[in-house]
Amino acid sequence: MLVVRAIQADDLDALYVMATQVGSGMTTLKPDMKMMGDRLNIAVASFAETIPPEERDYMFVMEDTDTGRLAGVCAIKGSVGLTEPFYNYRIGTLVHSSRELNVFTRMDTLYLSNDLTGSTELCSLFLHPDYRTGNNGKLLSKSRFLFIAQFPHLFTEKLIAEMRGYQEESGRSPFYEGLGRHFFKMDFDHVDALTAVGKKSFIAELMPRQPLYVAYLPDDAQEVIGKVHTSTAPARRLLEQEGMYFEGYVDIFDAGPVLQARVSELRAMRDSALAEIGPTTDWDSACAPESATAEPMLVSNTTLKDFRMILSQSVPVNGAVALPEAEQQLLHCKTGDTVRTLTLNPRKNNG
Amino acid sequence: MLVVRAIQADDLDALYVMATQVGSGMTTLKPDMKMMGDRLNIAVASFAETIPPEERDYMFVMEDTDTGRLAGVCAIKGSVGLTEPFYNYRIGTLVHSSRELNVFTRMDTLYLSNDLTGSTELCSLFLHPDYRTGNNGKLLSKSRFLFIAQFPHLFTEKLIAEMRGYQEESGRSPFYEGLGRHFFKMDFDHVDALTAVGKKSFIAELMPRQPLYVAYLPDDAQEVIGKVHTSTAPARRLLEQEGMYFEGYVDIFDAGPVLQARVSELRAMRDSALAEIGPTTDWDSACAPESATAEPMLVSNTTLKDFRMILSQSVPVNGAVALPEAEQQLLHCKTGDTVRTLTLNPRKNNG
Amino acid sequence: MYVVRPVELADIAALEALAAVPMPGVHTLPKTREKILAMIELSIASFAAHVDIPSEEAYLLVLESEDKSIVGTAAMFAAAGSNGTYFSFRNDVIQQVSRDLNISHSVHALTLCSELTGYSQLSSFYVGEREHGTPEAALLSRARLMFAVLAPHRFADRFFVPLAGVTDSEGGSPFWDALGRKFFQMDFLDAERTIGGARNRTLIVELMPHYPVYVPLLPGDAQAAMGQIHPSGELAFNLLTAEGFEADDYIDIFDGGPILQAHKNSLRTFTGALQRRVSTSVEIPDRGREPQLRYAVSSGSEHNFRAVITHCPSLESQLSVALSAEVQEALNVAEGDTVICVRI
Amino acid sequence: MYVVRPVELADIAALEALAAVPMPGVHTLPKTREKILAMIELSIASFAAHVDIPSEEAYLLVLESEDKSIVGTAAMFAAAGSNGTYFSFRNDVIQQVSRDLNISHSVHALTLCSELTGYSQLSSFYVGEREHGTPEAALLSRARLMFAVLAPHRFADRFFVPLAGVTDSEGGSPFWDALGRKFFQMDFLDAERTIGGARNRTLIVELMPHYPVYVPLLPGDAQAAMGQIHPSGELAFNLLTAEGFEADDYIDIFDGGPILQAHKNSLRTFTGALQRRVSTSVEIPDRGREPQLRYAVSSGSEHNFRAVITHCPSLESQLSVALSAEVQEALNVAEGDTVICVRI
């Protein structure tokens, strides 16, 4: 069975093995023992609350309890951009209008900004190809929302996730070719490699500072603004289901979208609920809406340091949930303990 | 009893009488028969759907059915800024940092923008002083959200409401004195009067175009950015209850906040429900959460052209609501008709 | 002898004929009889005016050939944009520096600016084909500045000259297509017609970009057109750069044509103008040894301005200039009068 | 007789003594013996160098009094910011126009720019109190440009001179407090110490505002300080504006002090410099009638530069200049050599 849990100090070797299997698209999980060890130390200190909230980096691993193997990883960074500037382009609107000529022109405009400085970031999602089946991807990605719903005081109100931008099959980034190359005079791959080692903010020194009309860019560059890489489209949909939106911020190099949410508006904040582990009464079940019974549920314990989460078929009814013994063990819980529950998929409004 | 309803052509005289009683703070409801008649014609055409959605201006009046007198007015504009530019300052963040000097400076920055062009706007709220009691203000202001929830296809995804900015008791606007005056070289009242006659966009020709660091402004101007006028604070709270947020856009003159929402995220969209007028069964009532029974409900009919809404004590249970006969008449409804209901006040999450 | 003189009412027919010659760009003569007449009247009033501060005066000079026909025109506007703002693109250079990557290069950016407002503007320079490349063409161009030397209070300390930019065979402008069209939503020629060639209209600030345009983002043909002159402007360009005008700092907001500009102290007419008294030249065969130099010489009266070409020995260390009776007559000067002389 | 000459190694003690005199601002001499030595060595190497394109050369001239003591210094940098970018604030004027309201006024805005990069920079001008206001002070200031006339390939076509801005009695700068402090988060003197008076460092682009600063938003004392010189700079300011330098276009990014600049063609030394052959002056009493004019005169050799003041009749229409034996010795020239002369 699969459990998503807070990473632990002794996960380093297994994490390294998995990192060797990550493709080139993810820059934050390079198979580098030093970098990885440093990051893991920060993650352990984060769950232990021994470093300030804005420095924390909560890493979660998905463990296959049958084999003890790590199946995936994901993370939540407490705050971005507080040690080096975090740049985006923000898409705004400027209207140029002349009553005399009866001309009204509405122009999209790119502003180089650090607006997202200090935001909480979802990042470093990776699921091993062997486990890319069923609801595993959802479980891994969405585990972070349940964690945030359980511990909202640890996070800033603004939550973001950067999505890899569109590239052609050849690897060419139309946005980079239409904009960045003129100012960097180097290949996209080189720029990408520099960002991988944390040099992103300094490359941004070369970016033009003044607002840019999108209309100046070549058509193919304009078209991909806010568009994700084909392989990232499913990940984007999962985040959008949870209440994250593209609000007009994009990556300065490939124009990949940043998805954003207010923490208080997340589906997990609105719809997740606490429940006590124990039997449910017939009366409770009778009143429960019919549709809910077939829904798989995300269920987590409520312990920061030993956060654990599973996917369950048990439906909570009026504050109680009848979790099977095996699931209780996965969560390190027992009858009478409180768990947090959320349907894996959003419910529709009846409106 | 009070009913909020779509304005009708023969409301002009009563509207004029009420407009003579509006203070100077509201620029959109001047006692000017020509302007008012023009606006009313557009409103009637809007409810009749004879003009395109982006040109519409849905005006609602609150009528005291005991006397036939108009007690208040409010409106929803389909889209702003499509005939003349709609300007705001947007507050962004710029980070200036030097590793060499170990300096990290995070600066708020004002960008002159037309980003909100095309948004749907809540505006023109006025409640006669004689009726400023009980839930009347809430009924009037919130009626618009129920209307939007019933007819979401008529509106853009972005909803905004401009709030009057902070002024000292003397009428002095610290933000205007610290910024606008340097570029307009005239009194705030004069600027205010010009905006009242629709000249706002052209005054914006004089506004500085380049991004401005907030730190350049005097302290008292910095402090009032996004702060509402004292008399506007209750109106702001009502909108915030419905899911509208200050997202960093302010008025270019007085820095009053613009509240914003995605239509799909409004409380009315999530929580309002349709119900059939008729008796409720004991069984339904037994399962209803206890707390809900005491909540006053907003109830509206579902007719665009003759939209009507009241405040009721009847609680809908499992798709049915037992509306008293008098209330059905106010809504121009009868048993078996469908109505839309929403609790007047937001419910708390159990999280 | 060719004479440069202020335009007169009697010249209207000749100017109409000139206006019928197709000329590219916008910085040319008015086309209709009505507008030509207005321009002539403004010029006559301007020459006659007593000016304290340069303002809306416009001066139109014509080049009269030996047979008294008008073969050239040249104008001066005392203060560009005096009833508005004269807009141009300033050609800025932005240094892009990254210490980490050890990268440093420069990027050009065009910024809409009003800096040329209040400069004196030279424009409408035109000479007939026969006069192309002759000293008389140079005389016409330079006579404007000689008038400014004579009457500096009528002009600003700085001068500029917009020259028509390149257009394609259909009259389209690659620079316009990349920039102005996106904001004006109309063709180059339509836009120029709509605003009548003006660069001082409010609608420019309403429609043109408020933020610098990074040149590397412009299409290649638009970049290539920046600061390029229409072939018809080459003569004017060469005369003006020889005079001391500098290109590269500003370009036109519509067609990207160059705008030459200079402080008057950098102009050869200002630094090299000599005031000399008129004496009458007598043909003395044995003085023929001294090398004869070519000078533009103009009368010293602001209300009766004339300029012609004459040849004489170097005036550097002379107090007077010997002019033939014919030249004196053309300039309307007599022995003892002051004239202004510049090597040409 | 006072002589201006290139600095020599033997001058180090004298320069150390001068450096001990308190001088405001940043555009002054180095303070430590080590840095003074480096500056002297750079100057000696620069004068000796064969230069194709102006680059990192720096030239230091000294004013030697009659008793051979050093009473003044003046420097030239061939290309400002040659190992980076020279940053300054450009003082832009923005026209604010509203047709509807019939309003039109202008607003000043300061834009961080790198336009002065590559200009030749004059700086470190200092003369002792006794020489204040004397022709010798003017000689020292102008000698730099005479050297540039002599060796134009060593310099850019444009020159600028930053002058120290106003500070209060504690060494604080009202301009800094309104601007730089908000980004650097430190006091004026700390900031200047930290970056050693440089204006070409990457950290400037990292920290200073990227967008124009609208001047009306600055506090009154900061506005008042813009373009104002520290009292100690008045002499230099007056000499430079008389020379043809213009203020108002650029100011210093730290203290708001004026940066004077000019194209060389606008400078009196360039426009008025006369090349003359040396002849030996003989005291002839009856030539005393001719009015004696004051000239700065410099040797014509770039590798052995000297400048002094001399008096003689107008050189305008002369081919040679009569110099006394003493002057010839001071300039290290002999009869028949070429010298450069400028009215002073």
Coordinates of N, CA and C in Angstrom, one line a residue, chain C residues 168-327:
Chain C
D168 N 8.5 51.6 -48.8 CA 8.5 50.7 -49.9 C 7.8 51.2 -51.1
S169 N 7.7 50.4 -52.1 CA 7.2 51.0 -53.4 C 5.7 51.3 -53.3
E170 N 5.0 50.7 -52.3 CA 3.6 51.1 -52.1 C 3.4 52.2 -51.1
G171 N 4.5 52.8 -50.7 CA 4.4 53.9 -49.7 C 4.2 53.3 -48.3
G172 N 4.4 52.0 -48.1 CA 4.4 51.5 -46.7 C 5.7 51.7 -46.0
S173 N 5.7 51.6 -44.7 CA 6.9 51.9 -43.9 C 7.1 50.7 -43.0
P174 N 8.2 49.9 -43.2 CA 8.5 48.8 -42.4 C 8.6 49.2 -40.9
F175 N 9.1 50.3 -40.6 CA 9.1 50.8 -39.2 C 7.8 51.0 -38.6
W176 N 6.9 51.6 -39.4 CA 5.5 51.8 -39.0 C 4.8 50.5 -38.7
D177 N 5.0 49.6 -39.7 CA 4.3 48.3 -39.6 C 4.7 47.6 -38.3
A178 N 5.9 47.8 -37.8 CA 6.3 47.1 -36.6 C 5.9 47.8 -35.3
L179 N 5.6 49.1 -35.4 CA 5.3 49.9 -34.2 C 4.0 50.6 -34.3
G180 N 4.0 51.7 -35.0 CA 2.8 52.6 -35.0 C 1.5 51.9 -35.3
R181 N 1.6 51.0 -36.3 CA 0.4 50.3 -36.8 C -0.3 49.5 -35.6
K182 N 0.5 48.9 -34.7 CA -0.1 48.2 -33.6 C -0.9 49.0 -32.7
F183 N -0.6 50.3 -32.7 CA -1.4 51.2 -31.8 C -2.4 52.0 -32.5
F184 N -2.1 52.4 -33.7 CA -3.0 53.2 -34.5 C -4.0 52.4 -35.3
Q185 N -3.7 51.1 -35.5 CA -4.5 50.2 -36.3 C -4.9 50.7 -37.7
M186 N -3.9 51.4 -38.3 CA -4.1 51.8 -39.7 C -2.8 51.9 -40.4
D187 N -2.9 52.0 -41.8 CA -1.7 52.0 -42.6 C -0.9 53.3 -42.4
F188 N 0.3 53.2 -42.8 CA 1.2 54.4 -42.6 C 0.7 55.6 -43.3
L189 N 0.3 55.4 -44.6 CA -0.1 56.6 -45.3 C -1.4 57.2 -44.8
D190 N -2.3 56.3 -44.3 CA -3.6 56.7 -43.7 C -3.3 57.5 -42.4
A191 N -2.3 57.0 -41.6 CA -2.0 57.6 -40.4 C -1.4 59.0 -40.7
E192 N -0.5 59.1 -41.6 CA 0.1 60.4 -41.9 C -0.9 61.4 -42.4
R193 N -1.8 60.9 -43.3 CA -2.9 61.8 -43.8 C -3.8 62.2 -42.6
T194 N -4.1 61.3 -41.7 CA -5.0 61.6 -40.6 C -4.4 62.7 -39.8
I195 N -3.2 62.7 -39.5 CA -2.7 63.7 -38.6 C -1.9 64.8 -39.3
G196 N -1.9 64.7 -40.7 CA -1.4 65.8 -41.4 C 0.1 66.0 -41.2
G197 N 0.8 64.9 -40.9 CA 2.3 65.0 -40.8 C 2.7 65.7 -39.4
A198 N 1.7 66.0 -38.6 CA 2.1 66.6 -37.3 C 2.8 65.7 -36.4
R199 N 3.6 66.2 -35.5 CA 4.2 65.4 -34.5 C 4.0 66.0 -33.1
N200 N 2.9 66.8 -33.0 CA 2.7 67.6 -31.8 C 1.2 67.4 -31.3
R201 N 0.6 66.3 -31.7 CA -0.8 66.1 -31.4 C -1.0 65.3 -30.1
T202 N -2.0 65.6 -29.3 CA -2.3 64.8 -28.1 C -2.6 63.4 -28.4
L203 N -3.1 63.1 -29.6 CA -3.4 61.7 -29.9 C -2.2 60.8 -30.0
I204 N -1.0 61.5 -30.2 CA 0.2 60.7 -30.2 C 0.5 60.2 -28.8
V205 N 0.3 61.0 -27.8 CA 0.5 60.5 -26.4 C -0.6 59.5 -26.0
E206 N -1.7 59.7 -26.6 CA -2.8 58.7 -26.3 C -2.5 57.3 -26.9
L207 N -1.9 57.3 -28.1 CA -1.8 56.1 -28.8 C -0.4 55.4 -28.8
M208 N 0.6 56.2 -28.8 CA 1.9 55.7 -29.0 C 2.4 55.0 -27.7
P209 N 3.3 54.1 -27.8 CA 3.8 53.3 -26.6 C 4.4 54.2 -25.5
H210 N 4.0 54.0 -24.3 CA 4.5 54.8 -23.2 C 5.9 54.3 -22.7
Y211 N 6.2 53.1 -23.0 CA 7.4 52.5 -22.5 C 8.4 52.2 -23.6
P212 N 9.7 52.2 -23.3 CA 10.7 52.1 -24.3 C 10.5 50.8 -25.1
V213 N 10.7 50.9 -26.4 CA 10.7 49.8 -27.3 C 12.1 49.2 -27.5
Y214 N 12.3 48.0 -27.1 CA 13.6 47.4 -27.2 C 13.8 47.0 -28.6
V215 N 14.8 47.6 -29.2 CA 15.1 47.5 -30.6 C 15.3 46.0 -31.1
P216 N 16.0 45.2 -30.3 CA 16.2 43.8 -30.7 C 14.8 43.0 -31.0
L217 N 13.7 43.5 -30.4 CA 12.5 42.8 -30.5 C 11.8 43.3 -31.8
L218 N 12.3 44.3 -32.5 CA 11.6 44.7 -33.8 C 12.1 43.8 -34.9
P219 N 11.2 43.5 -35.9 CA 11.6 42.7 -37.0 C 12.8 43.3 -37.7
G220 N 13.5 42.5 -38.4 CA 14.7 43.0 -39.1 C 14.5 44.1 -40.0
D221 N 13.4 44.1 -40.8 CA 13.3 45.2 -41.7 C 13.0 46.5 -41.0
A222 N 12.3 46.5 -39.9 CA 12.0 47.7 -39.1 C 13.3 48.2 -38.5
Q223 N 14.2 47.3 -38.0 CA 15.5 47.7 -37.4 C 16.3 48.3 -38.5
A224 N 16.3 47.7 -39.7 CA 17.1 48.3 -40.8 C 16.6 49.7 -41.2
A225 N 15.3 49.9 -41.0 CA 14.8 51.2 -41.4 C 15.1 52.3 -40.4
M226 N 15.5 52.0 -39.2 CA 15.7 53.0 -38.2 C 16.8 53.9 -38.6
G227 N 16.6 55.2 -38.6 CA 17.6 56.2 -38.9 C 18.0 56.2 -40.3
Q228 N 17.3 55.4 -41.2 CA 17.7 55.4 -42.6 C 16.9 56.5 -43.3
I229 N 17.6 57.2 -44.2 CA 16.9 58.3 -45.0 C 16.3 57.8 -46.3
H230 N 15.2 58.3 -46.6 CA 14.7 58.1 -48.0 C 15.7 58.7 -48.9
P231 N 15.9 58.0 -50.1 CA 17.0 58.4 -51.0 C 16.9 59.9 -51.4
S232 N 15.7 60.4 -51.4 CA 15.5 61.8 -51.7 C 16.1 62.8 -50.7
G233 N 16.4 62.2 -49.5 CA 16.9 63.1 -48.4 C 18.4 63.1 -48.3
E234 N 19.1 62.4 -49.2 CA 20.5 62.2 -49.1 C 21.3 63.6 -49.2
L235 N 20.8 64.4 -50.1 CA 21.5 65.7 -50.3 C 21.4 66.5 -49.0
A236 N 20.2 66.6 -48.5 CA 20.0 67.4 -47.2 C 20.8 66.7 -46.1
F237 N 20.9 65.4 -46.0 CA 21.6 64.7 -45.0 C 23.1 65.1 -45.1
N238 N 23.6 65.0 -46.3 CA 25.1 65.3 -46.4 C 25.4 66.7 -46.1
L239 N 24.5 67.7 -46.5 CA 24.8 69.1 -46.2 C 24.7 69.3 -44.7
L240 N 23.8 68.7 -44.0 CA 23.6 68.9 -42.6 C 24.7 68.3 -41.8
T241 N 25.1 67.1 -42.1 CA 26.2 66.5 -41.3 C 27.5 67.3 -41.5
A242 N 27.7 67.7 -42.8 CA 28.9 68.6 -43.0 C 28.8 69.8 -42.1
E243 N 27.6 70.3 -42.0 CA 27.4 71.5 -41.2 C 27.7 71.3 -39.7
G244 N 27.6 70.0 -39.2 CA 27.8 69.7 -37.8 C 26.6 69.1 -37.1
F245 N 25.6 68.8 -37.9 CA 24.4 68.2 -37.2 C 24.8 66.7 -37.0
E246 N 24.2 66.2 -35.9 CA 24.4 64.8 -35.5 C 23.2 64.0 -35.7
A247 N 23.3 62.8 -36.3 CA 22.2 61.9 -36.4 C 22.2 60.9 -35.2
D248 N 21.5 59.9 -35.1 CA 21.6 58.8 -34.1 C 20.9 59.0 -32.8
D249 N 20.7 60.2 -32.4 CA 20.1 60.4 -31.1 C 18.6 60.3 -31.1
Y250 N 18.0 60.8 -32.2 CA 16.5 60.8 -32.3 C 16.1 60.2 -33.6
I251 N 14.9 59.6 -33.6 CA 14.3 59.2 -34.9 C 12.8 59.5 -34.9
D252 N 12.3 59.6 -36.1 CA 10.9 59.9 -36.2 C 10.0 58.8 -35.7
I253 N 8.9 59.2 -35.0 CA 8.0 58.2 -34.4 C 7.2 57.4 -35.4
F254 N 7.0 57.9 -36.6 CA 6.2 57.3 -37.5 C 7.0 56.4 -38.5
D255 N 8.0 57.0 -39.2 CA 8.7 56.2 -40.2 C 10.1 55.8 -39.8
G256 N 10.5 56.2 -38.6 CA 11.9 55.9 -38.1 C 13.0 56.7 -38.8
G257 N 12.6 57.7 -39.6 CA 13.6 58.5 -40.3 C 14.5 59.2 -39.3
P258 N 15.7 59.6 -39.7 CA 16.6 60.2 -38.8 C 16.2 61.7 -38.4
I259 N 16.4 62.1 -37.2 CA 16.3 63.5 -36.9 C 17.6 64.0 -36.5
L260 N 18.2 64.9 -37.3 CA 19.5 65.4 -37.0 C 19.3 66.6 -36.0
Q261 N 20.3 66.7 -35.1 CA 20.2 67.8 -34.2 C 21.6 68.3 -33.8
A262 N 21.6 69.5 -33.3 CA 22.9 70.1 -32.8 C 22.6 71.3 -32.0
H263 N 23.5 71.6 -31.1 CA 23.6 72.9 -30.4 C 24.2 73.8 -31.4
K264 N 23.7 75.1 -31.4 CA 24.2 76.0 -32.5 C 25.7 76.2 -32.4
N265 N 26.3 76.1 -31.2 CA 27.7 76.2 -31.0 C 28.5 75.2 -31.7
S266 N 27.8 74.1 -32.1 CA 28.5 73.0 -32.8 C 28.4 73.2 -34.3
L267 N 27.7 74.2 -34.8 CA 27.4 74.3 -36.2 C 28.4 75.2 -36.9
R268 N 28.9 74.8 -38.0 CA 29.9 75.5 -38.7 C 29.5 76.9 -39.1
T269 N 28.2 77.1 -39.4 CA 27.8 78.5 -39.7 C 27.9 79.4 -38.5
F270 N 27.6 78.9 -37.3 CA 27.7 79.7 -36.2 C 29.2 79.9 -35.8
T271 N 30.0 78.8 -35.8 CA 31.4 79.0 -35.4 C 32.2 79.7 -36.4
G272 N 31.8 79.6 -37.7 CA 32.6 80.2 -38.7 C 32.1 81.5 -39.4
A273 N 31.0 82.0 -38.9 CA 30.4 83.2 -39.5 C 31.3 84.4 -39.2
L274 N 31.6 85.2 -40.3 CA 32.4 86.4 -40.1 C 31.5 87.6 -40.4
Q275 N 31.5 88.6 -39.6 CA 30.8 89.9 -39.9 C 31.8 90.8 -40.6
R276 N 31.5 91.2 -41.8 CA 32.5 92.0 -42.5 C 31.8 93.2 -43.2
R277 N 32.5 94.3 -43.3 CA 32.0 95.5 -44.0 C 32.1 95.3 -45.5
V278 N 31.1 95.8 -46.2 CA 31.1 95.7 -47.7 C 32.1 96.8 -48.3
S279 N 33.0 96.3 -49.1 CA 33.7 97.3 -50.0 C 33.4 96.8 -51.4
T280 N 33.7 97.7 -52.3 CA 33.4 97.4 -53.7 C 34.6 96.8 -54.4
S281 N 34.4 95.6 -55.0 CA 35.5 95.0 -55.6 C 35.8 95.6 -57.0
V282 N 37.1 95.8 -57.2 CA 37.5 96.3 -58.5 C 38.4 95.2 -59.1
E283 N 38.2 95.0 -60.4 CA 39.0 93.9 -61.0 C 40.4 94.4 -61.1
I284 N 41.3 93.9 -60.3 CA 42.7 94.2 -60.4 C 43.4 93.0 -60.8
P285 N 43.9 92.9 -62.1 CA 44.4 91.7 -62.6 C 45.5 91.1 -61.7
D286 N 46.4 91.9 -61.1 CA 47.5 91.4 -60.4 C 47.2 90.8 -59.0
R287 N 45.9 91.0 -58.6 CA 45.6 90.4 -57.3 C 45.1 89.0 -57.6
G288 N 45.0 88.6 -58.8 CA 44.6 87.3 -59.2 C 45.4 86.2 -58.6
R289 N 46.6 86.5 -58.1 CA 47.4 85.5 -57.5 C 46.8 84.9 -56.2
E290 N 46.2 85.8 -55.5 CA 45.6 85.3 -54.2 C 44.6 84.3 -54.5
P291 N 44.6 83.1 -53.7 CA 43.6 82.1 -54.0 C 42.2 82.6 -53.7
Q292 N 41.3 82.3 -54.6 CA 39.9 82.8 -54.4 C 39.1 81.7 -53.7
L293 N 38.4 82.0 -52.6 CA 37.6 81.1 -51.8 C 36.2 81.4 -52.1
R294 N 35.4 80.3 -51.9 CA 33.9 80.5 -52.1 C 33.3 80.8 -50.7
Y295 N 32.5 81.8 -50.7 CA 31.7 82.2 -49.5 C 30.3 82.3 -49.8
A296 N 29.5 81.9 -48.8 CA 28.1 82.4 -48.8 C 28.1 83.7 -48.1
V297 N 27.4 84.6 -48.6 CA 27.3 86.0 -48.0 C 25.9 86.4 -47.9
S298 N 25.5 86.9 -46.8 CA 24.1 87.4 -46.6 C 24.1 88.8 -46.1
S299 N 23.0 89.4 -46.5 CA 22.8 90.8 -46.0 C 22.6 90.8 -44.4
G300 N 22.9 91.8 -43.8 CA 22.9 91.9 -42.4 C 21.6 92.4 -41.8
S301 N 20.6 92.4 -42.5 CA 19.3 93.0 -42.0 C 18.3 91.9 -41.8
E302 N 17.7 91.8 -40.6 CA 16.8 90.7 -40.5 C 15.5 90.9 -41.2
H303 N 15.2 92.2 -41.6 CA 13.9 92.4 -42.3 C 14.1 92.5 -43.8
N304 N 15.2 92.2 -44.3 CA 15.4 92.2 -45.7 C 16.5 91.3 -46.1
F305 N 16.3 90.0 -45.7 CA 17.3 89.0 -45.8 C 17.5 88.5 -47.2
R306 N 18.8 88.4 -47.6 CA 19.2 87.8 -48.9 C 20.5 87.1 -48.7
A307 N 20.7 86.0 -49.5 CA 22.0 85.4 -49.4 C 22.4 84.9 -50.8
V308 N 23.7 85.1 -51.1 CA 24.2 84.6 -52.4 C 25.6 84.0 -52.2
I309 N 26.1 83.5 -53.3 CA 27.5 83.0 -53.3 C 28.4 84.0 -53.9
T310 N 29.6 84.2 -53.3 CA 30.6 85.0 -54.0 C 31.9 84.4 -53.8
H311 N 32.9 84.8 -54.6 CA 34.3 84.3 -54.4 C 35.2 85.5 -54.1
C312 N 36.1 85.3 -53.2 CA 37.0 86.3 -52.8 C 38.2 85.7 -52.1
P313 N 39.2 86.4 -51.8 CA 40.3 85.9 -51.0 C 39.9 85.7 -49.6
S314 N 40.7 84.9 -48.8 CA 40.3 84.6 -47.5 C 39.9 85.9 -46.7
L315 N 38.9 85.7 -45.9 CA 38.4 86.9 -45.1 C 38.9 86.8 -43.7
E316 N 39.6 85.8 -43.4 CA 40.0 85.5 -42.0 C 40.6 86.8 -41.3
S317 N 41.5 87.4 -42.0 CA 42.2 88.5 -41.4 C 41.9 89.8 -42.0
Q318 N 40.7 89.9 -42.6 CA 40.2 91.1 -43.3 C 39.1 91.7 -42.4
L319 N 39.0 93.0 -42.6 CA 37.9 93.7 -41.9 C 36.7 93.9 -42.8
S320 N 37.0 93.8 -44.1 CA 35.9 94.1 -45.1 C 35.9 93.0 -46.2
V321 N 34.8 92.9 -46.9 CA 34.7 92.0 -48.0 C 34.4 92.7 -49.2
A322 N 35.1 92.4 -50.3 CA 34.9 93.1 -51.5 C 33.8 92.4 -52.3
L323 N 32.7 93.1 -52.6 CA 31.6 92.5 -53.3 C 31.4 93.2 -54.6
S324 N 31.1 92.5 -55.7 CA 30.8 93.1 -57.0 C 29.5 93.9 -56.9
A325 N 29.4 94.8 -57.8 CA 28.1 95.6 -57.8 C 26.9 94.7 -57.9
E326 N 27.1 93.7 -58.7 CA 26.0 92.8 -59.0 C 25.6 92.1 -57.6
V327 N 26.6 91.6 -56.9 CA 26.3 91.0 -55.6 C 25.7 92.0 -54.7

